[in-house]
Amino acid sequence: MIEGGVTGTTLSVRADGDLDLAERARFPELTALAGGPGVDEVVVDLCSVAFVDSAGAAFLIALAETAKRSGARAVLRGADERVGFVLELCGALDCYEVDVEHRCAPSSSPGPWRSPTT
């Protein structure tokens, strides 16, 4: 599942589960929002994403490129090591400012942006 909405000047996009071809119906709508008037920042939260395929990575690249063309920042938060590896391999990480300060809610999955379980 993927959802997004604009609050103030920020488009927040949040995905749960798999970010893959099955979610493609939402990609054009969210990409259009990223280039919309008044959007200064696009924040993508991947804390709950377990899998990204090439369609999901291509969407993230298109989202960031659309945001940047309209003058907005593109920020990525919370990917586990597997998702981060795919995004790096596809070049998607290069399109984003990575929020290294962000910590996802505790999870059993290790990763650079995950809070340790207690």
Tab-separated table of C-alpha atoms in Angstrom:
chain	number	residue	atom	x	y	z
A	1	MET	CA	0.000	0.000	0.000
A	2	ILE	CA	1.173	3.519	-0.774
A	3	GLU	CA	-0.447	6.768	0.243
A	4	GLY	CA	0.395	10.411	0.120
A	5	GLY	CA	-0.952	13.820	0.894
A	6	VAL	CA	0.058	17.441	1.047
A	7	THR	CA	0.132	19.244	4.381
A	8	GLY	CA	1.227	22.846	4.129
A	9	THR	CA	4.105	22.791	1.673
A	10	THR	CA	5.142	19.166	2.242
A	11	LEU	CA	4.043	16.130	0.262
A	12	SER	CA	4.371	13.102	2.517
A	13	VAL	CA	4.464	9.706	0.821
A	14	ARG	CA	4.301	6.582	2.958
A	15	ALA	CA	4.464	2.995	1.780
A	16	ASP	CA	3.727	-0.220	3.660
A	17	GLY	CA	4.683	-3.749	2.636
A	18	ASP	CA	5.858	-3.936	-0.961
A	19	LEU	CA	6.581	-0.980	-3.212
A	20	ASP	CA	6.270	-2.732	-6.519
A	21	LEU	CA	4.411	-3.022	-9.808
A	22	ALA	CA	1.177	-3.812	-7.966
A	23	GLU	CA	1.142	-0.226	-6.644
A	24	ARG	CA	1.669	1.388	-10.071
A	25	ALA	CA	-1.867	2.809	-10.243
A	26	ARG	CA	-0.948	5.355	-7.538
A	27	PHE	CA	2.399	6.396	-9.044
A	28	PRO	CA	1.120	9.024	-11.551
A	29	GLU	CA	-1.122	10.714	-8.984
A	30	LEU	CA	1.644	10.997	-6.394
A	31	THR	CA	4.203	12.110	-8.962
A	32	ALA	CA	1.828	14.858	-10.122
A	33	LEU	CA	1.443	16.030	-6.517
A	34	ALA	CA	5.246	16.258	-6.199
A	35	GLY	CA	5.326	18.808	-8.999
A	36	GLY	CA	2.288	20.692	-7.796
A	37	PRO	CA	2.200	24.361	-6.905
A	38	GLY	CA	3.209	25.186	-3.357
A	39	VAL	CA	5.052	21.905	-2.683
A	40	ASP	CA	8.499	22.760	-1.329
A	41	GLU	CA	9.408	19.351	0.052
A	42	VAL	CA	8.634	15.722	-0.769
A	43	VAL	CA	9.260	13.321	2.109
A	44	VAL	CA	9.189	9.588	1.384
A	45	ASP	CA	8.840	7.293	4.407
A	46	LEU	CA	9.907	3.695	3.768
A	47	CYS	CA	9.985	2.526	7.391
A	48	SER	CA	7.338	-0.125	6.736
A	49	VAL	CA	8.542	-1.270	3.316
A	50	ALA	CA	9.830	-4.830	3.090
A	51	PHE	CA	10.460	-5.049	-0.668
A	52	VAL	CA	11.073	-2.710	-3.609
A	53	ASP	CA	11.216	-3.897	-7.211
A	54	SER	CA	12.426	-1.991	-10.265
A	55	ALA	CA	8.978	-0.407	-10.775
A	56	GLY	CA	9.027	0.915	-7.200
A	57	ALA	CA	12.569	2.229	-7.603
A	58	ALA	CA	11.653	3.886	-10.921
A	59	PHE	CA	8.684	5.546	-9.210
A	60	LEU	CA	10.921	6.897	-6.448
A	61	ILE	CA	13.340	8.283	-9.040
A	62	ALA	CA	10.509	9.917	-11.017
A	63	LEU	CA	9.037	11.336	-7.806
A	64	ALA	CA	12.350	12.937	-6.792
A	65	GLU	CA	13.095	14.245	-10.283
A	66	THR	CA	9.621	15.795	-10.546
A	67	ALA	CA	10.046	17.443	-7.153
A	68	LYS	CA	13.464	18.839	-8.036
A	69	ARG	CA	12.281	20.183	-11.406
A	70	SER	CA	9.651	22.189	-9.572
A	71	GLY	CA	12.193	23.447	-7.024
A	72	ALA	CA	11.255	21.143	-4.129
A	73	ARG	CA	13.560	19.081	-1.929
A	74	ALA	CA	13.280	15.292	-2.039
A	75	VAL	CA	13.926	13.566	1.295
A	76	LEU	CA	14.050	9.823	1.959
A	77	ARG	CA	13.491	8.271	5.377
A	78	GLY	CA	13.691	4.784	6.758
A	79	ALA	CA	14.711	1.885	4.575
A	80	ASP	CA	16.082	-1.372	5.839
A	81	GLU	CA	19.333	-2.752	4.430
A	82	ARG	CA	17.663	-4.813	1.688
A	83	VAL	CA	15.529	-1.938	0.428
A	84	GLY	CA	18.453	0.471	0.702
A	85	PHE	CA	20.606	-1.889	-1.357
A	86	VAL	CA	18.024	-2.037	-4.157
A	87	LEU	CA	17.613	1.744	-4.127
A	88	GLU	CA	21.370	2.241	-4.257
A	89	LEU	CA	21.752	-0.285	-7.069
A	90	CYS	CA	19.025	1.427	-9.130
A	91	GLY	CA	20.417	4.915	-8.500
A	92	ALA	CA	17.381	6.041	-6.520
A	93	LEU	CA	19.412	7.005	-3.443
A	94	ASP	CA	21.330	9.534	-5.526
A	95	CYS	CA	18.070	11.412	-6.150
A	96	TYR	CA	17.305	12.044	-2.483
A	97	GLU	CA	18.636	13.764	0.569
A	98	VAL	CA	18.707	10.918	3.079
A	99	ASP	CA	17.397	11.894	6.504
A	100	VAL	CA	20.015	10.160	8.636
A	101	GLU	CA	18.546	11.644	11.832
A	102	HIS	CA	15.188	9.901	11.348
A	103	ARG	CA	14.554	6.758	13.328
A	104	CYS	CA	11.724	4.419	12.451
A	105	ALA	CA	9.615	2.845	15.146
A	106	PRO	CA	11.262	-0.216	16.695
A	107	SER	CA	11.458	-3.148	14.354
A	108	SER	CA	12.927	-6.606	14.326
A	109	SER	CA	14.630	-5.728	11.029
A	110	PRO	CA	18.067	-4.107	11.304
A	111	GLY	CA	18.946	-1.161	9.129
A	112	PRO	CA	20.660	2.176	9.133
A	113	TRP	CA	17.496	4.106	9.971
A	114	ARG	CA	15.844	1.608	12.278
A	115	SER	CA	15.543	2.151	16.004
A	116	PRO	CA	16.790	-0.854	17.919
A	117	THR	CA	14.174	-3.021	19.574
A	118	THR	CA	14.231	-2.963	23.323
